[in-house]
PDB file of C-alpha atoms in Angstrom:
ATOM      1  CA  MET Z 160      27.540   2.362  76.953  1.00  0.00           C
ATOM      2  CA  ALA Z 161      27.090  -0.965  78.149  1.00  0.00           C
ATOM      3  CA  LEU Z 162      23.565  -1.869  78.665  1.00  0.00           C
ATOM      4  CA  GLN Z 163      22.241  -5.491  78.725  1.00  0.00           C
ATOM      5  CA  PRO Z 164      19.500  -6.346  76.205  1.00  0.00           C
ATOM      6  CA  SER Z 165      16.785  -6.539  78.217  1.00  0.00           C
ATOM      7  CA  LEU Z 166      17.338  -2.896  79.317  1.00  0.00           C
ATOM      8  CA  ARG Z 167      17.285  -1.472  75.972  1.00  0.00           C
ATOM      9  CA  PRO Z 168      14.293   0.794  76.853  1.00  0.00           C
ATOM     10  CA  LEU Z 169      15.977   2.796  79.261  1.00  0.00           C
ATOM     11  CA  ILE Z 170      17.609   4.353  76.422  1.00  0.00           C
ATOM     12  CA  ILE Z 171      14.707   6.994  76.703  1.00  0.00           C
ATOM     13  CA  ALA Z 172      16.431   9.713  73.995  1.00  0.00           C
ATOM     14  CA  GLY Z 173      18.025  10.137  70.984  1.00  0.00           C
ATOM     15  CA  SER Z 174      19.008   7.268  68.231  1.00  0.00           C
ATOM     16  CA  PRO Z 175      20.721   4.000  70.048  1.00  0.00           C
ATOM     17  CA  ASN Z 176      23.532   4.532  67.438  1.00  0.00           C
ATOM     18  CA  SER Z 177      24.087   7.669  68.421  1.00  0.00           C
ATOM     19  CA  PRO Z 178      28.160   8.577  68.902  1.00  0.00           C
ATOM     20  CA  HIS Z 179      27.553  10.691  71.949  1.00  0.00           C
ATOM     21  CA  THR Z 180      25.815   9.205  75.686  1.00  0.00           C
ATOM     22  CA  LEU Z 181      24.763  10.706  78.139  1.00  0.00           C
ATOM     23  CA  GLU Z 182      23.609   8.474  81.192  1.00  0.00           C
ATOM     24  CA  ILE Z 183      21.194  10.016  83.734  1.00  0.00           C
ATOM     25  CA  PHE Z 184      21.709   7.893  87.227  1.00  0.00           C
ATOM     26  CA  LEU Z 185      17.678   8.820  88.952  1.00  0.00           C
ATOM     27  CA  ASP Z 186      15.905   7.739  91.774  1.00  0.00           C
ATOM     28  CA  TYR Z 187      12.184   7.769  91.741  1.00  0.00           C
ATOM     29  CA  VAL Z 188      11.661   8.979  95.268  1.00  0.00           C
ATOM     30  CA  CYS Z 189      14.135  11.993  94.924  1.00  0.00           C
ATOM     31  CA  PRO Z 190      12.919  15.341  94.368  1.00  0.00           C
ATOM     32  CA  PHE Z 191      16.233  16.536  92.752  1.00  0.00           C
ATOM     33  CA  SER Z 192      15.460  13.769  89.964  1.00  0.00           C
ATOM     34  CA  ALA Z 193      12.268  14.200  89.197  1.00  0.00           C
ATOM     35  CA  LYS Z 194      13.414  17.907  88.549  1.00  0.00           C
ATOM     36  CA  MET Z 195      15.773  16.235  86.208  1.00  0.00           C
ATOM     37  CA  ALA Z 196      13.380  14.209  84.774  1.00  0.00           C
ATOM     38  CA  LEU Z 197      11.345  17.468  83.574  1.00  0.00           C
ATOM     39  CA  ALA Z 198      14.116  18.034  81.785  1.00  0.00           C
ATOM     40  CA  ILE Z 199      14.727  15.387  80.214  1.00  0.00           C
ATOM     41  CA  GLU Z 200      11.256  15.637  78.705  1.00  0.00           C
ATOM     42  CA  ASN Z 201      11.295  19.456  78.253  1.00  0.00           C
ATOM     43  CA  VAL Z 202      15.120  20.054  76.732  1.00  0.00           C
ATOM     44  CA  LEU Z 203      16.611  16.903  76.038  1.00  0.00           C
ATOM     45  CA  ARG Z 204      14.171  14.627  74.033  1.00  0.00           C
ATOM     46  CA  PRO Z 205      13.727  17.566  71.840  1.00  0.00           C
ATOM     47  CA  LEU Z 206      17.012  18.239  71.221  1.00  0.00           C
ATOM     48  CA  PHE Z 207      17.913  14.384  70.178  1.00  0.00           C
ATOM     49  CA  GLY Z 208      14.483  13.552  68.969  1.00  0.00           C
ATOM     50  CA  PRO Z 209      13.158  13.873  65.241  1.00  0.00           C
ATOM     51  CA  ASN Z 210      14.695  17.950  63.783  1.00  0.00           C
ATOM     52  CA  GLY Z 211      15.905  18.686  66.849  1.00  0.00           C
ATOM     53  CA  LYS Z 212      20.167  20.307  67.112  1.00  0.00           C
ATOM     54  CA  TYR Z 213      21.549  17.179  68.130  1.00  0.00           C
ATOM     55  CA  GLU Z 214      19.763  14.670  66.612  1.00  0.00           C
ATOM     56  CA  GLY Z 215      21.237  10.887  65.309  1.00  0.00           C
ATOM     57  CA  LYS Z 216      24.188  12.927  67.785  1.00  0.00           C
ATOM     58  CA  VAL Z 217      23.448  12.071  71.758  1.00  0.00           C
ATOM     59  CA  LYS Z 218      21.247   9.560  73.213  1.00  0.00           C
ATOM     60  CA  VAL Z 219      19.977   9.337  76.674  1.00  0.00           C
ATOM     61  CA  VAL Z 220      20.502   6.296  79.295  1.00  0.00           C
ATOM     62  CA  PHE Z 221      18.124   5.947  81.925  1.00  0.00           C
ATOM     63  CA  ARG Z 222      19.906   4.432  85.064  1.00  0.00           C
ATOM     64  CA  ASN Z 223      18.147   3.080  87.687  1.00  0.00           C
ATOM     65  CA  GLN Z 224      19.952   4.478  91.158  1.00  0.00           C
ATOM     66  CA  VAL Z 225      18.194   2.609  94.136  1.00  0.00           C
ATOM     67  CA  GLN Z 226      18.656   4.783  97.187  1.00  0.00           C
ATOM     68  CA  PRO Z 227      18.745   2.036 100.135  1.00  0.00           C
ATOM     69  CA  TRP Z 228      17.738   4.814 102.853  1.00  0.00           C
ATOM     70  CA  HIS Z 229      14.740   5.270 101.120  1.00  0.00           C
ATOM     71  CA  SER Z 230      12.112   2.593 102.014  1.00  0.00           C
ATOM     72  CA  SER Z 231      10.277   1.845  99.221  1.00  0.00           C
ATOM     73  CA  SER Z 232      13.621   2.884  96.165  1.00  0.00           C
ATOM     74  CA  THR Z 233      13.453  -0.742  95.773  1.00  0.00           C
ATOM     75  CA  PHE Z 234       9.879  -1.198  94.660  1.00  0.00           C
ATOM     76  CA  VAL Z 235       9.423   1.764  92.567  1.00  0.00           C
ATOM     77  CA  HIS Z 236      12.663   0.956  90.457  1.00  0.00           C
ATOM     78  CA  GLU Z 237      11.322  -2.547  90.351  1.00  0.00           C
ATOM     79  CA  ALA Z 238       7.926  -1.740  89.282  1.00  0.00           C
ATOM     80  CA  SER Z 239      10.025   0.731  86.116  1.00  0.00           C
ATOM     81  CA  LEU Z 240      11.924  -2.575  84.984  1.00  0.00           C
ATOM     82  CA  ALA Z 241       8.652  -4.492  84.919  1.00  0.00           C
ATOM     83  CA  VAL Z 242       7.155  -1.869  82.589  1.00  0.00           C
ATOM     84  CA  ALA Z 243      10.646  -1.842  80.660  1.00  0.00           C
ATOM     85  CA  ARG Z 244       9.965  -6.015  80.431  1.00  0.00           C
ATOM     86  CA  SER Z 245       6.294  -6.023  79.598  1.00  0.00           C
ATOM     87  CA  SER Z 246       5.633  -2.456  77.442  1.00  0.00           C
ATOM     88  CA  PRO Z 247       8.447  -1.406  76.101  1.00  0.00           C
ATOM     89  CA  ASP Z 248       7.637   1.938  74.516  1.00  0.00           C
ATOM     90  CA  ASN Z 249       5.703   3.094  77.854  1.00  0.00           C
ATOM     91  CA  PHE Z 250       8.566   2.528  79.962  1.00  0.00           C
ATOM     92  CA  TRP Z 251       9.373   6.716  79.893  1.00  0.00           C
ATOM     93  CA  ALA Z 252       5.644   7.613  80.183  1.00  0.00           C
ATOM     94  CA  PHE Z 253       5.645   5.855  83.545  1.00  0.00           C
ATOM     95  CA  SER Z 254       8.585   6.681  84.810  1.00  0.00           C
ATOM     96  CA  LEU Z 255       7.406  10.368  84.438  1.00  0.00           C
ATOM     97  CA  ALA Z 256       4.063   9.227  85.721  1.00  0.00           C
ATOM     98  CA  LEU Z 257       5.929   7.848  88.639  1.00  0.00           C
ATOM     99  CA  PHE Z 258       7.728  11.202  89.494  1.00  0.00           C
ATOM    100  CA  LYS Z 259       4.884  13.019  89.601  1.00  0.00           C
ATOM    101  CA  ARG Z 260       3.264  10.763  91.873  1.00  0.00           C
ATOM    102  CA  GLN Z 261       6.303  10.276  93.915  1.00  0.00           C
ATOM    103  CA  GLY Z 262       5.582  11.523  96.664  1.00  0.00           C
ATOM    104  CA  GLU Z 263       3.159   8.744  97.498  1.00  0.00           C
ATOM    105  CA  TYR Z 264       6.254   6.500  97.975  1.00  0.00           C
ATOM    106  CA  PHE Z 265       8.025   8.534 100.202  1.00  0.00           C
ATOM    107  CA  ASP Z 266       8.693   6.897 103.431  1.00  0.00           C
ATOM    108  CA  ILE Z 267       5.986   8.173 105.874  1.00  0.00           C
ATOM    109  CA  PRO Z 268       3.311   7.826 102.881  1.00  0.00           C
ATOM    110  CA  THR Z 269       4.541   3.833 102.794  1.00  0.00           C
ATOM    111  CA  SER Z 270       5.524   3.469 106.711  1.00  0.00           C
ATOM    112  CA  THR Z 271       1.953   1.367 106.877  1.00  0.00           C
ATOM    113  CA  LEU Z 272       1.890  -0.423 103.640  1.00  0.00           C
ATOM    114  CA  THR Z 273       3.308  -3.617 103.565  1.00  0.00           C
ATOM    115  CA  PRO Z 274       5.661  -4.575 100.516  1.00  0.00           C
ATOM    116  CA  LEU Z 275       2.605  -6.714  98.831  1.00  0.00           C
ATOM    117  CA  GLN Z 276       0.440  -3.464  99.189  1.00  0.00           C
ATOM    118  CA  ILE Z 277       3.345  -1.000  97.696  1.00  0.00           C
ATOM    119  CA  ARG Z 278       3.827  -3.731  94.818  1.00  0.00           C
ATOM    120  CA  ALA Z 279       0.069  -3.897  94.154  1.00  0.00           C
ATOM    121  CA  LYS Z 280      -0.339   0.330  94.247  1.00  0.00           C
ATOM    122  CA  LEU Z 281       2.596   0.098  91.629  1.00  0.00           C
ATOM    123  CA  ALA Z 282       1.060  -2.185  89.282  1.00  0.00           C
ATOM    124  CA  LYS Z 283      -2.332  -0.143  89.224  1.00  0.00           C
ATOM    125  CA  LEU Z 284      -0.224   2.827  88.415  1.00  0.00           C
ATOM    126  CA  ALA Z 285       1.653   0.947  85.807  1.00  0.00           C
ATOM    127  CA  THR Z 286      -1.866  -0.458  84.643  1.00  0.00           C
ATOM    128  CA  ASP Z 287      -3.060   2.976  84.262  1.00  0.00           C
ATOM    129  CA  VAL Z 288      -0.198   4.252  82.265  1.00  0.00           C
ATOM    130  CA  VAL Z 289       0.377   1.236  79.581  1.00  0.00           C
ATOM    131  CA  GLY Z 290      -3.480  -0.142  79.779  1.00  0.00           C
ATOM    132  CA  SER Z 291      -5.256  -3.103  81.463  1.00  0.00           C
ATOM    133  CA  GLN Z 292      -4.352  -5.244  78.959  1.00  0.00           C
ATOM    134  CA  LEU Z 293      -1.062  -5.940  80.104  1.00  0.00           C
ATOM    135  CA  SER Z 294      -2.380  -5.648  83.886  1.00  0.00           C
ATOM    136  CA  ASP Z 295      -2.201  -9.380  84.602  1.00  0.00           C
ATOM    137  CA  GLU Z 296       1.250  -9.538  83.188  1.00  0.00           C
ATOM    138  CA  LEU Z 297       2.921  -6.355  85.363  1.00  0.00           C
ATOM    139  CA  SER Z 298       1.345  -8.002  88.229  1.00  0.00           C
ATOM    140  CA  GLU Z 299       3.254 -11.339  87.287  1.00  0.00           C
ATOM    141  CA  LEU Z 300       6.185  -9.474  87.154  1.00  0.00           C
ATOM    142  CA  LEU Z 301       6.101  -8.017  90.297  1.00  0.00           C
ATOM    143  CA  LYS Z 302       5.014 -11.155  92.270  1.00  0.00           C
ATOM    144  CA  LEU Z 303       7.576 -12.725  94.742  1.00  0.00           C
ATOM    145  CA  LYS Z 304       9.027 -16.140  93.942  1.00  0.00           C
ATOM    146  CA  SER Z 305       8.154 -19.362  95.435  1.00  0.00           C
ATOM    147  CA  SER Z 306      11.929 -19.666  96.696  1.00  0.00           C
ATOM    148  CA  PRO Z 307      11.835 -17.795 100.188  1.00  0.00           C
ATOM    149  CA  ASN Z 308      14.738 -15.385  99.387  1.00  0.00           C
ATOM    150  CA  GLY Z 309      14.293 -15.275  94.908  1.00  0.00           C
ATOM    151  CA  GLY Z 310      12.954 -12.033  94.460  1.00  0.00           C
ATOM    152  CA  VAL Z 311      10.454 -11.157  91.749  1.00  0.00           C
ATOM    153  CA  ASP Z 312      11.045 -11.356  88.156  1.00  0.00           C
ATOM    154  CA  VAL Z 313      12.750  -8.310  87.292  1.00  0.00           C
ATOM    155  CA  THR Z 314      15.438  -8.596  90.332  1.00  0.00           C
ATOM    156  CA  ASP Z 315      17.954  -9.710  87.798  1.00  0.00           C
ATOM    157  CA  ASP Z 316      17.336  -6.699  86.074  1.00  0.00           C
ATOM    158  CA  LEU Z 317      17.695  -4.847  89.231  1.00  0.00           C
ATOM    159  CA  LYS Z 318      20.929  -6.410  90.349  1.00  0.00           C
ATOM    160  CA  TYR Z 319      22.197  -5.541  87.007  1.00  0.00           C
ATOM    161  CA  THR Z 320      21.373  -1.621  87.519  1.00  0.00           C
ATOM    162  CA  VAL Z 321      22.606  -1.868  91.041  1.00  0.00           C
ATOM    163  CA  LYS Z 322      26.036  -3.527  90.458  1.00  0.00           C
ATOM    164  CA  PHE Z 323      26.248  -1.300  87.427  1.00  0.00           C
ATOM    165  CA  SER Z 324      26.099   1.923  89.795  1.00  0.00           C
ATOM    166  CA  ARG Z 325      28.238   0.595  92.163  1.00  0.00           C
ATOM    167  CA  GLN Z 326      31.073  -0.138  89.689  1.00  0.00           C
ATOM    168  CA  ASN Z 327      31.327   3.460  88.543  1.00  0.00           C
ATOM    169  CA  GLY Z 328      30.928   4.577  92.154  1.00  0.00           C
ATOM    170  CA  ILE Z 329      27.263   6.453  91.990  1.00  0.00           C
ATOM    171  CA  HIS Z 330      26.553   7.382  95.382  1.00  0.00           C
ATOM    172  CA  VAL Z 331      24.077  10.365  94.590  1.00  0.00           C
ATOM    173  CA  SER Z 332      21.009  11.214  92.483  1.00  0.00           C
ATOM    174  CA  PRO Z 333      20.587  12.936  90.071  1.00  0.00           C
ATOM    175  CA  THR Z 334      24.177  11.920  88.716  1.00  0.00           C
ATOM    176  CA  ALA Z 335      25.390  11.776  84.919  1.00  0.00           C
ATOM    177  CA  MET Z 336      28.149  10.368  82.753  1.00  0.00           C
ATOM    178  CA  TRP Z 337      29.000  11.647  79.439  1.00  0.00           C
ATOM    179  CA  ASP Z 338      30.373   8.871  77.346  1.00  0.00           C
ATOM    180  CA  GLY Z 339      31.252   6.995  80.094  1.00  0.00           C
ATOM    181  CA  VAL Z 340      32.999   9.657  82.025  1.00  0.00           C
ATOM    182  CA  THR Z 341      31.023  11.346  85.730  1.00  0.00           C
ATOM    183  CA  ALA Z 342      30.181  14.795  84.607  1.00  0.00           C
ATOM    184  CA  ASN Z 343      29.987  16.753  87.919  1.00  0.00           C
ATOM    185  CA  GLU Z 344      29.161  20.204  86.682  1.00  0.00           C
ATOM    186  CA  ILE Z 345      25.685  18.517  85.351  1.00  0.00           C
ATOM    187  CA  SER Z 346      23.139  19.812  87.911  1.00  0.00           C
ATOM    188  CA  SER Z 347      19.336  19.295  88.532  1.00  0.00           C
ATOM    189  CA  SER Z 348      18.447  23.015  88.375  1.00  0.00           C
ATOM    190  CA  TRP Z 349      19.810  23.605  84.662  1.00  0.00           C
ATOM    191  CA  SER Z 350      17.581  25.324  82.663  1.00  0.00           C
ATOM    192  CA  GLU Z 351      17.741  25.263  78.946  1.00  0.00           C
ATOM    193  CA  LYS Z 352      20.357  27.731  78.701  1.00  0.00           C
ATOM    194  CA  GLU Z 353      22.889  25.463  80.326  1.00  0.00           C
ATOM    195  CA  TRP Z 354      22.096  22.247  78.634  1.00  0.00           C
ATOM    196  CA  ILE Z 355      22.642  24.410  75.428  1.00  0.00           C
ATOM    197  CA  GLU Z 356      26.131  25.479  76.508  1.00  0.00           C
ATOM    198  CA  PHE Z 357      27.367  21.916  77.570  1.00  0.00           C
ATOM    199  CA  PHE Z 358      26.384  20.146  74.452  1.00  0.00           C
ATOM    200  CA  ALA Z 359      28.029  22.805  72.402  1.00  0.00           C
ATOM    201  CA  THR Z 360      31.493  22.076  73.916  1.00  0.00           C
ATOM    202  CA  LYS Z 361      30.969  18.136  74.197  1.00  0.00           C
ATOM    203  CA  VAL Z 362      29.571  17.107  71.128  1.00  0.00           C
ATOM    204  CA  ARG Z 363      31.627  16.674  68.631  1.00  0.00           C
ATOM    205  CA  VAL Z 364      29.899  14.872  65.641  1.00  0.00           C
TER     206      VAL Z 364
END
């Protein structure tokens, strides 16, 4: 698993030292990614957490999968990376909140908003999750820099996630990788039964 230090909060389930790695590429404005997020929360995290069947054996890494054909995709992923930077323990909680309200960031609802308005809306959502004490920090992380084309303070993290997806040939969301190899059989429609069957054949420790 390759993960730059600033993105350690993207390990959303299991111990960071677990030998197996499940990486899941998700886009916050993709309905199928939202289904997968529910599976992560309701199936995977209990399996890999304290007293779970695979505790200490598997970790789950959230991979930001920006889908540029959705006009707000860059903005929602920026917001999640800002939360990862300012309040690491709340990254997954914010992600779940964003998936729950993803319809607000679909193409038509955001079509009459400016980029500044979208970022402000996301900063407000993030503040609702992490607490008002971080409101100024979150807003600052999502503020455009003085350079005309410099992006925001988490642009470098966003670039890393996009480059990682590109070099691994990831095109759609959700996509999963098991121990560094794309696992095309994994689907957002999987129930607990399919996940249990998958791990029964894959976990070797």
